[in-house]
Short mmCIF file of N, CA, C and O in Angstrom, two decimals:
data_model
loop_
_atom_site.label_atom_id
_atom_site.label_comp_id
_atom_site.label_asym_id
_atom_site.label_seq_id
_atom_site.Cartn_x
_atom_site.Cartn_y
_atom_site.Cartn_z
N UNK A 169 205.41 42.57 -70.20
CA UNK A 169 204.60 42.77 -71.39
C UNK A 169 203.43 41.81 -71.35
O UNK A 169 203.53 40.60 -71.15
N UNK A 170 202.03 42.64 -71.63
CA UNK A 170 201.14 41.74 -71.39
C UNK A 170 200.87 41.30 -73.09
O UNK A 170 201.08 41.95 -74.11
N UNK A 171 200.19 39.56 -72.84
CA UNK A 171 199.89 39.46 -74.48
C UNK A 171 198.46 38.69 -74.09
O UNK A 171 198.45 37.84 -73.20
N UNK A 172 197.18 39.08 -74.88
CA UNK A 172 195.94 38.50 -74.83
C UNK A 172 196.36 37.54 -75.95
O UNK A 172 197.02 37.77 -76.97
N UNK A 173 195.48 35.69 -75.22
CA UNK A 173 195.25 34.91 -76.13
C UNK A 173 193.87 34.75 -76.02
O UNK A 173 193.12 35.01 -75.08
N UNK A 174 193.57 34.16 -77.45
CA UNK A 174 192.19 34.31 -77.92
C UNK A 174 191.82 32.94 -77.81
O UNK A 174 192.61 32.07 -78.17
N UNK A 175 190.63 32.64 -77.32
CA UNK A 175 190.08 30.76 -76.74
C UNK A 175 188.90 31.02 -77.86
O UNK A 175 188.12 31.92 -78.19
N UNK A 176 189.24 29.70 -78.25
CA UNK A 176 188.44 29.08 -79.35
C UNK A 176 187.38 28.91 -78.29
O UNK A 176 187.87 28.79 -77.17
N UNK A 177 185.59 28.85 -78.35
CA UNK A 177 184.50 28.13 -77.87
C UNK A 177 185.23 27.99 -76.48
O UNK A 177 185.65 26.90 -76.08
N UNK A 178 185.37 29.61 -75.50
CA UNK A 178 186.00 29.56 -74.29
C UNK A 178 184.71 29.19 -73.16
O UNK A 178 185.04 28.81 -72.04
N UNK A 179 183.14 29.34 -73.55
CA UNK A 179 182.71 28.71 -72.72
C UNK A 179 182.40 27.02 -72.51
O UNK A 179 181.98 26.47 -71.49
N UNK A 180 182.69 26.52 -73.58
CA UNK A 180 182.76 25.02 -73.53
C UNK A 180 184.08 24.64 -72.96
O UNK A 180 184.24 23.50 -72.52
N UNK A 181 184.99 25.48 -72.94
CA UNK A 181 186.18 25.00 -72.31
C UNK A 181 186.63 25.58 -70.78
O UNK A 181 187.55 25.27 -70.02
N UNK A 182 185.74 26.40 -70.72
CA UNK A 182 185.90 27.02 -69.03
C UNK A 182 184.45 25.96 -68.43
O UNK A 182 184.24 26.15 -67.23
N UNK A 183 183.59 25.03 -69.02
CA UNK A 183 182.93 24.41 -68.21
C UNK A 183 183.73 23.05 -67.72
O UNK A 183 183.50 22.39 -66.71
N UNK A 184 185.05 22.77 -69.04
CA UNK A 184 186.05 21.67 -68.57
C UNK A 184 186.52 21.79 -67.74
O UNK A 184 186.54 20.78 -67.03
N UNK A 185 187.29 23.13 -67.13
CA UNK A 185 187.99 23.41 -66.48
C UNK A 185 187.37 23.80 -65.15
O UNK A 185 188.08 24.26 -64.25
N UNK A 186 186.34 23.67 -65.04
CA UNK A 186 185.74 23.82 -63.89
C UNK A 186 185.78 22.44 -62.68
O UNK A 186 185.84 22.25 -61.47
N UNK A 187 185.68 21.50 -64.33
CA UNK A 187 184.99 20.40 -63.49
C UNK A 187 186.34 19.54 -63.30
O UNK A 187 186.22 18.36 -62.97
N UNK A 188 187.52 20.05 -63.48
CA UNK A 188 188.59 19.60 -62.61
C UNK A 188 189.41 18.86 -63.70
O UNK A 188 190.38 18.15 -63.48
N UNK A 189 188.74 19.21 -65.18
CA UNK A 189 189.50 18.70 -66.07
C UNK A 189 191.07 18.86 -66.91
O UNK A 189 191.48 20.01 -66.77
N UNK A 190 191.67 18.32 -67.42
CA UNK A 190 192.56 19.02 -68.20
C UNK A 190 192.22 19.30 -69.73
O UNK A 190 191.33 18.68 -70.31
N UNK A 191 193.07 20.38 -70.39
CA UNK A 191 192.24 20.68 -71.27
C UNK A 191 193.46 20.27 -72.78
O UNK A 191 194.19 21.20 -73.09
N UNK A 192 193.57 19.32 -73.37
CA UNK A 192 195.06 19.57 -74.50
C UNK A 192 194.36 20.64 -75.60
O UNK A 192 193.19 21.02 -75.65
N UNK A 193 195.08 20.85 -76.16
CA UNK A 193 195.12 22.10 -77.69
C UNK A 193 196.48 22.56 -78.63
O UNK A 193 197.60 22.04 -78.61
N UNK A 194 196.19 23.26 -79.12
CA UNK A 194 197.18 23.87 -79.67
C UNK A 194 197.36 25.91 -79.52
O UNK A 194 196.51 26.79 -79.41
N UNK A 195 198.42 25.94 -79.57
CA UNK A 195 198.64 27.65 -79.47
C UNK A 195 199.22 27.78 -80.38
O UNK A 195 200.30 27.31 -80.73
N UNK A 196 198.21 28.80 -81.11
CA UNK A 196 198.77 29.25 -82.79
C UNK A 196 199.08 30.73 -82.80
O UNK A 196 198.89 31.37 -81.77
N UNK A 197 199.45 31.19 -83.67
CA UNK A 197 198.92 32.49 -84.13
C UNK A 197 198.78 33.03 -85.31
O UNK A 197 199.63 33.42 -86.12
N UNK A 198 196.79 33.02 -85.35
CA UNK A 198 196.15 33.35 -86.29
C UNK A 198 196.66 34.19 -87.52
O UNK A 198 197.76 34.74 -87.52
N UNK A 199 195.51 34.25 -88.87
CA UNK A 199 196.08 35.20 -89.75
C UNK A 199 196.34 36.66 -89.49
O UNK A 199 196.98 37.40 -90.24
N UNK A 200 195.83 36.96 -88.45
CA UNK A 200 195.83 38.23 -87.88
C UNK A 200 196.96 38.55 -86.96
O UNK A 200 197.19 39.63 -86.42
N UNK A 201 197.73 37.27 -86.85
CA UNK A 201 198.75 37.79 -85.84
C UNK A 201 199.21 37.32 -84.32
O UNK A 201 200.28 37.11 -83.74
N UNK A 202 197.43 37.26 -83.91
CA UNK A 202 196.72 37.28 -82.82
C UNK A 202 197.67 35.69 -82.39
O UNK A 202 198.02 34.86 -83.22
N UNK A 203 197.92 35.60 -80.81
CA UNK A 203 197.92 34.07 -80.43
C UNK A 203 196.36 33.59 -80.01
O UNK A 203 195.68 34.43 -79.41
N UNK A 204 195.84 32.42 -80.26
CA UNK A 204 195.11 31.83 -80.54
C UNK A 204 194.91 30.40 -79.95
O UNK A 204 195.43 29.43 -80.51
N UNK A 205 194.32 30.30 -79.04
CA UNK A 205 194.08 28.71 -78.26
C UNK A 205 193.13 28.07 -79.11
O UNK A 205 192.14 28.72 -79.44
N UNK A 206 193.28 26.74 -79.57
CA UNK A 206 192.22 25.85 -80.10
C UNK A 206 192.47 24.49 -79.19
O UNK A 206 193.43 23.72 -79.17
N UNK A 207 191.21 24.50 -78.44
CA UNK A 207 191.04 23.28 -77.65
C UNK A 207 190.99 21.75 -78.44
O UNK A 207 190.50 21.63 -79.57
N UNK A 208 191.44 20.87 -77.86
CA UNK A 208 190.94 19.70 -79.19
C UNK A 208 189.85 18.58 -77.65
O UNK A 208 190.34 17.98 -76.69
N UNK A 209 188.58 18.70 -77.97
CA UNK A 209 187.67 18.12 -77.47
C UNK A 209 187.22 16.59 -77.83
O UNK A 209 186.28 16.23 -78.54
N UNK A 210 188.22 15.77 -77.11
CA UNK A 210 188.14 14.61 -77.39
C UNK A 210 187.53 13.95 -77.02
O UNK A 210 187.59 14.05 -75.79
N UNK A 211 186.32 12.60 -77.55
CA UNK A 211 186.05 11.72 -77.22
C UNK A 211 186.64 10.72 -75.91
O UNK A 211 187.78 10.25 -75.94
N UNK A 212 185.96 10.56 -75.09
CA UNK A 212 186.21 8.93 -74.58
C UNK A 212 186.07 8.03 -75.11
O UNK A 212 185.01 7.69 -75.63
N UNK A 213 187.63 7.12 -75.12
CA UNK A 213 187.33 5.68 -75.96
C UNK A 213 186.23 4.99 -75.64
O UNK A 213 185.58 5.21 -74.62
N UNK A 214 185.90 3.98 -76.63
CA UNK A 214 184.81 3.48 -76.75
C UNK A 214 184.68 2.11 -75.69
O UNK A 214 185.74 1.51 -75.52
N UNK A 215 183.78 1.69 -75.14
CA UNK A 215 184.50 0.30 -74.24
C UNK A 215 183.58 -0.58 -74.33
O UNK A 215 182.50 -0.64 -73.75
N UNK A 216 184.36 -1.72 -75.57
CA UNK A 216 184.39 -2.62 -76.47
C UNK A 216 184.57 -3.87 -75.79
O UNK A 216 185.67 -4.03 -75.26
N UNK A 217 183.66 -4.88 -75.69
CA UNK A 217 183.93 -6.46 -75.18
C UNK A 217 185.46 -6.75 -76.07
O UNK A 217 185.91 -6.39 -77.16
N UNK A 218 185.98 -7.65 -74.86
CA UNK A 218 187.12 -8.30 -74.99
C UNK A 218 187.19 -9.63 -75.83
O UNK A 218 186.71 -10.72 -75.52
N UNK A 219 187.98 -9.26 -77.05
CA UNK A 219 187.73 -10.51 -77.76
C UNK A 219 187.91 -12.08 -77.18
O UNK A 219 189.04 -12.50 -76.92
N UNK A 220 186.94 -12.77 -77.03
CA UNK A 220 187.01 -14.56 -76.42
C UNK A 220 188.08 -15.18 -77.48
O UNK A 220 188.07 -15.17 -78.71
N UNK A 221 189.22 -15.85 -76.31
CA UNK A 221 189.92 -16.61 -77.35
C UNK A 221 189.23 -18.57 -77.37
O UNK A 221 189.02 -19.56 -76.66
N UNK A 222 189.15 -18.05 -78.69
CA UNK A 222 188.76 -19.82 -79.26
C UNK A 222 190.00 -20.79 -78.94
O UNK A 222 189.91 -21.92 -78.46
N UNK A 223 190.73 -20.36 -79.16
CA UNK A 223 192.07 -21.70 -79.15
C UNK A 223 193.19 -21.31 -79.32
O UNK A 223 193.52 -20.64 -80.30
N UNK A 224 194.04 -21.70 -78.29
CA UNK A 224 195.82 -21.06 -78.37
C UNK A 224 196.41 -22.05 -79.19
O UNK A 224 196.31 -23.26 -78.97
N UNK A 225 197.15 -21.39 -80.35
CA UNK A 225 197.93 -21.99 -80.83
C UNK A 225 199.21 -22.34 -80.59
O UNK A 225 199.27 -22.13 -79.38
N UNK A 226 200.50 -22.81 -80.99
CA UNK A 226 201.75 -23.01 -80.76
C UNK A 226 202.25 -21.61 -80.98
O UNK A 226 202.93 -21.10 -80.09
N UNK A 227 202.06 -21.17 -81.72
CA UNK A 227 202.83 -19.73 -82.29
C UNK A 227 201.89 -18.50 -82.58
O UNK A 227 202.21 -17.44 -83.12
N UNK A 228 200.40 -18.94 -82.01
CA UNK A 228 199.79 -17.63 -82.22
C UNK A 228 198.42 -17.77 -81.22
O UNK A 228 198.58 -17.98 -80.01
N UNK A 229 196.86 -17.60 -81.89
CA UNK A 229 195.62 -17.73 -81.16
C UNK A 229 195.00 -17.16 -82.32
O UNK A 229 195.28 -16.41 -83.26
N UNK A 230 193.65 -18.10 -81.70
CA UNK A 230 192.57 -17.57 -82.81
C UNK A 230 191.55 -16.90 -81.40
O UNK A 230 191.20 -17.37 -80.32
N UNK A 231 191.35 -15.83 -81.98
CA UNK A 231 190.18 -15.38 -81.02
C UNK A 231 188.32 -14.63 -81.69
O UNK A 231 188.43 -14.19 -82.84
N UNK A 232 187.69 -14.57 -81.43
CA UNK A 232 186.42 -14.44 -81.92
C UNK A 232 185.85 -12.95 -81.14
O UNK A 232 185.71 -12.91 -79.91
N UNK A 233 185.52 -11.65 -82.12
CA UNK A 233 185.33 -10.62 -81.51
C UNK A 233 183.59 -10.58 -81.75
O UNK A 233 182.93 -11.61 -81.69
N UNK A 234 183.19 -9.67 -81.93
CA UNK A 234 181.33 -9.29 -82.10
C UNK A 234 181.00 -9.86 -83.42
O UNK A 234 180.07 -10.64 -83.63
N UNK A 235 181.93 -9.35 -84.39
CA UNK A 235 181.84 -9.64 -86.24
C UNK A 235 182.80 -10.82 -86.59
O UNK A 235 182.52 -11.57 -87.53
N UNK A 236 184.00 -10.99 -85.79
CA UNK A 236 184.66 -11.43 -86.92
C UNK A 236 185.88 -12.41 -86.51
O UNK A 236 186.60 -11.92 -85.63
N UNK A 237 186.15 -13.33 -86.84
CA UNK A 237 187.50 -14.36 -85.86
C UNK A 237 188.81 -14.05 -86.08
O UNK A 237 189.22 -14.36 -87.20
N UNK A 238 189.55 -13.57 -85.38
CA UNK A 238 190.73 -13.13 -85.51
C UNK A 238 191.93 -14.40 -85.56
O UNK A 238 192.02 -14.99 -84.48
N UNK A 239 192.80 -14.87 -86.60
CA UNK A 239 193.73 -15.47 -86.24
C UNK A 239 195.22 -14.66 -86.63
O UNK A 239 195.52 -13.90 -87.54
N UNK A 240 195.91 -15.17 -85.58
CA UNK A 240 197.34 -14.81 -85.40
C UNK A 240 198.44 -15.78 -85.03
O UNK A 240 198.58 -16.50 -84.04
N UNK A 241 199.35 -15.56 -86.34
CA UNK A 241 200.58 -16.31 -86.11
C UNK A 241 201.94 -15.24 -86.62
O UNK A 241 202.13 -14.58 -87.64
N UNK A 242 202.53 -15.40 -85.69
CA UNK A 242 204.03 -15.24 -85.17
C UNK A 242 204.92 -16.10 -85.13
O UNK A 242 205.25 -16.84 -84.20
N UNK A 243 205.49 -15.97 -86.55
CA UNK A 243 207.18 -17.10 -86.89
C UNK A 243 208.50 -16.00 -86.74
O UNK A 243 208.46 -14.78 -86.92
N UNK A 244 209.80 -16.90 -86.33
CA UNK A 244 210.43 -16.52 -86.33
C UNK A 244 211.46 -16.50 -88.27
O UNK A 244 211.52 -17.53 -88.95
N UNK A 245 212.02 -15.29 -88.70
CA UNK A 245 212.18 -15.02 -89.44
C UNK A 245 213.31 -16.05 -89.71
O UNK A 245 213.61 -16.48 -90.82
N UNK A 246 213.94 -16.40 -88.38
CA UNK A 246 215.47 -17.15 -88.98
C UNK A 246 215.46 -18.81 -89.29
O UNK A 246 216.36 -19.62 -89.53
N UNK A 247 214.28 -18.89 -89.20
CA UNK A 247 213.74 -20.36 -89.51
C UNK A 247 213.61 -21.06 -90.94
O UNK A 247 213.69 -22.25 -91.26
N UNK A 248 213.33 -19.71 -91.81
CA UNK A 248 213.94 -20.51 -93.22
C UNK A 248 212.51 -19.87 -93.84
O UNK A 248 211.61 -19.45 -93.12
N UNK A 249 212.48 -19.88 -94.92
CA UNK A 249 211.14 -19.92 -95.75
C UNK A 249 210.30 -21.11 -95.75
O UNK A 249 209.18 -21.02 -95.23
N UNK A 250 210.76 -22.38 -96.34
CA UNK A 250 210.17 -23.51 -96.22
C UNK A 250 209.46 -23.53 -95.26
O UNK A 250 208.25 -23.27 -95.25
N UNK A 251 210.49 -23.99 -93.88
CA UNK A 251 210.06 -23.99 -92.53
C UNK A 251 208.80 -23.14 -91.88
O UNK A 251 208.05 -23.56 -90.99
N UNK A 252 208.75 -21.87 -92.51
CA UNK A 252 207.76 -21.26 -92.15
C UNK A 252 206.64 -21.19 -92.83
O UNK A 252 205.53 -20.90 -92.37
N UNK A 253 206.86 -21.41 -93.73
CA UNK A 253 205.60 -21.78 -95.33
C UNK A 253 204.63 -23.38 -94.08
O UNK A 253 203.41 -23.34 -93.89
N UNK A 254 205.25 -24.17 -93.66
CA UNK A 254 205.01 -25.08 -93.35
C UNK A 254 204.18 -25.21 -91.90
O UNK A 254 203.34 -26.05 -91.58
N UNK A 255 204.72 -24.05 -91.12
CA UNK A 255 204.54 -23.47 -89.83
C UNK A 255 203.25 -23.26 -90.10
O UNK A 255 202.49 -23.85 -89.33
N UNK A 256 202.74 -22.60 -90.96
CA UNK A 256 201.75 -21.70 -91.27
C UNK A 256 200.83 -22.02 -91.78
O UNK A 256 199.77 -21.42 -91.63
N UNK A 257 200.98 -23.17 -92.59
CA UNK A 257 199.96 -24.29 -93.07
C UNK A 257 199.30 -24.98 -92.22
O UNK A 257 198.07 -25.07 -92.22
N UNK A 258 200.24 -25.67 -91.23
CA UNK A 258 200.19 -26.50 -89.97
C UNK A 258 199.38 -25.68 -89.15
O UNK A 258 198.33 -26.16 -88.72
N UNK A 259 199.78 -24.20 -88.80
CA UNK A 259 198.66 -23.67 -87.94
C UNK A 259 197.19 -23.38 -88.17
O UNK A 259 196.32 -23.58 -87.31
N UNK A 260 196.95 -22.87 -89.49
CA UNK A 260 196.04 -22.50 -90.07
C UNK A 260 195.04 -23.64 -90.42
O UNK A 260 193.84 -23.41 -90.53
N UNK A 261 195.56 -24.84 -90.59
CA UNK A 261 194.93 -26.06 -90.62
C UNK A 261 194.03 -26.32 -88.87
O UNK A 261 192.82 -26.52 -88.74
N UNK A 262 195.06 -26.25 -87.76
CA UNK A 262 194.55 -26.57 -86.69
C UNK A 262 193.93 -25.60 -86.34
O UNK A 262 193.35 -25.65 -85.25
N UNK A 263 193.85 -24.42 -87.16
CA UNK A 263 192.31 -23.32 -86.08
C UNK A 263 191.45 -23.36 -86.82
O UNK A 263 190.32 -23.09 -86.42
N UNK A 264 191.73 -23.76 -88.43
CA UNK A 264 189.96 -23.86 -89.05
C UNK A 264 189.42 -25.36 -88.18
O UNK A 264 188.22 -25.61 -88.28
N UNK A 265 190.33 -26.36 -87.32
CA UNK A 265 189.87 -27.28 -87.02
C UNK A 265 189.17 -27.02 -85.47
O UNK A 265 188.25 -27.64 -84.96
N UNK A 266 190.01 -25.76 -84.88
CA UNK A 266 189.33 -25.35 -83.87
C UNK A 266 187.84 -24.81 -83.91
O UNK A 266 186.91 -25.11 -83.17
N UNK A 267 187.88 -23.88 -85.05
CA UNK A 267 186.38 -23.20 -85.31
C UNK A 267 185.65 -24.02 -85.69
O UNK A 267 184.53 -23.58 -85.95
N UNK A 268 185.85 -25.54 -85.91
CA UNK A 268 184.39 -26.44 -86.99
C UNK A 268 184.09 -26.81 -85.67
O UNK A 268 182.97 -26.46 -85.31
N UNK A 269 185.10 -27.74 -84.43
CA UNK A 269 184.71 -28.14 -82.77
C UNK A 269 183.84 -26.93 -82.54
O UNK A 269 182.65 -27.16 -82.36
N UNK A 270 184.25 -25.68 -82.52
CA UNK A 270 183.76 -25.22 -82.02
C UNK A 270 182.10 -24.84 -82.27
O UNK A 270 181.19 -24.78 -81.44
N UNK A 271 182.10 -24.59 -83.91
CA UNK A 271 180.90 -24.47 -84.14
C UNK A 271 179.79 -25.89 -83.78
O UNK A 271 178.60 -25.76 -83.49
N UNK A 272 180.63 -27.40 -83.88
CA UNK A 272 179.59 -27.70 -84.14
C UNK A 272 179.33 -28.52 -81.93
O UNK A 272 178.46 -29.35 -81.64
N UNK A 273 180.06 -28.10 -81.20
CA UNK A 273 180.08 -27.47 -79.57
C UNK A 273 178.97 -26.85 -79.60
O UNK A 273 178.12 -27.16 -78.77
N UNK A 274 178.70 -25.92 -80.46
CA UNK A 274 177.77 -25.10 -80.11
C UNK A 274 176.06 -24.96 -80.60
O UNK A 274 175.09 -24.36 -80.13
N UNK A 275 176.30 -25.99 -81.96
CA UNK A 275 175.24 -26.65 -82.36
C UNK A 275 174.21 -27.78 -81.37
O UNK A 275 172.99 -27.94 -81.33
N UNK A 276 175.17 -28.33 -80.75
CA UNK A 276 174.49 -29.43 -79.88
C UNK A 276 173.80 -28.88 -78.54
O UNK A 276 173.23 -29.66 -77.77
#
């Protein structure tokens, strides 16, 4: 049994397939019944500088992207509340102390 499917914008997608591409989509079937190819024509990711890290911390890193300084800390949960209230103070203290070296590194 033969069954025709219907290609969404089949010449934009027979020029993919020419050029040795693969093609993802979905196979529906329309209000009519009909099965139905819709290609999904995706972008290439974008390729974005690698954020510079400013300073490794004990439990995390501060790093500096195009806009904006990223810091990250990672406690372990079984350490207590206090303990980590304290962790976190302690870190956050030593990377605003990293970013002032650094800014004023970069002043001179």
């Amino acid at each position: 049994m033969k069954k025709y499917i219907f290609v969404l914008d089949a010449i934009r997608l027979l020029a993919m397939l020419m050029d040795g591409k693969r093609v993802e989509g979905v196979l529906y079937m329309d209000e009519y019944g009909k099965p139905t190819f819709k290609p999904y024509f995706r972008k290439a990711p974008k390729n974005r500088p690698k954020n510079e890290l400013v300073h490794q911390l004990e439990n995390g890193w501060v790093k500096e992207s195009s806009e904006k300084y990223k810091l990250y800390i990672g406690v372990y949960k079984k350490l207590g509340l206090a303990r980590i209230l304290s962790i976190i103070d302690r870190e956050t203290k030593e990377a605003k102390s990293a970013l002032f070296d650094k800014e004023l590194i970069e002043s001179i």
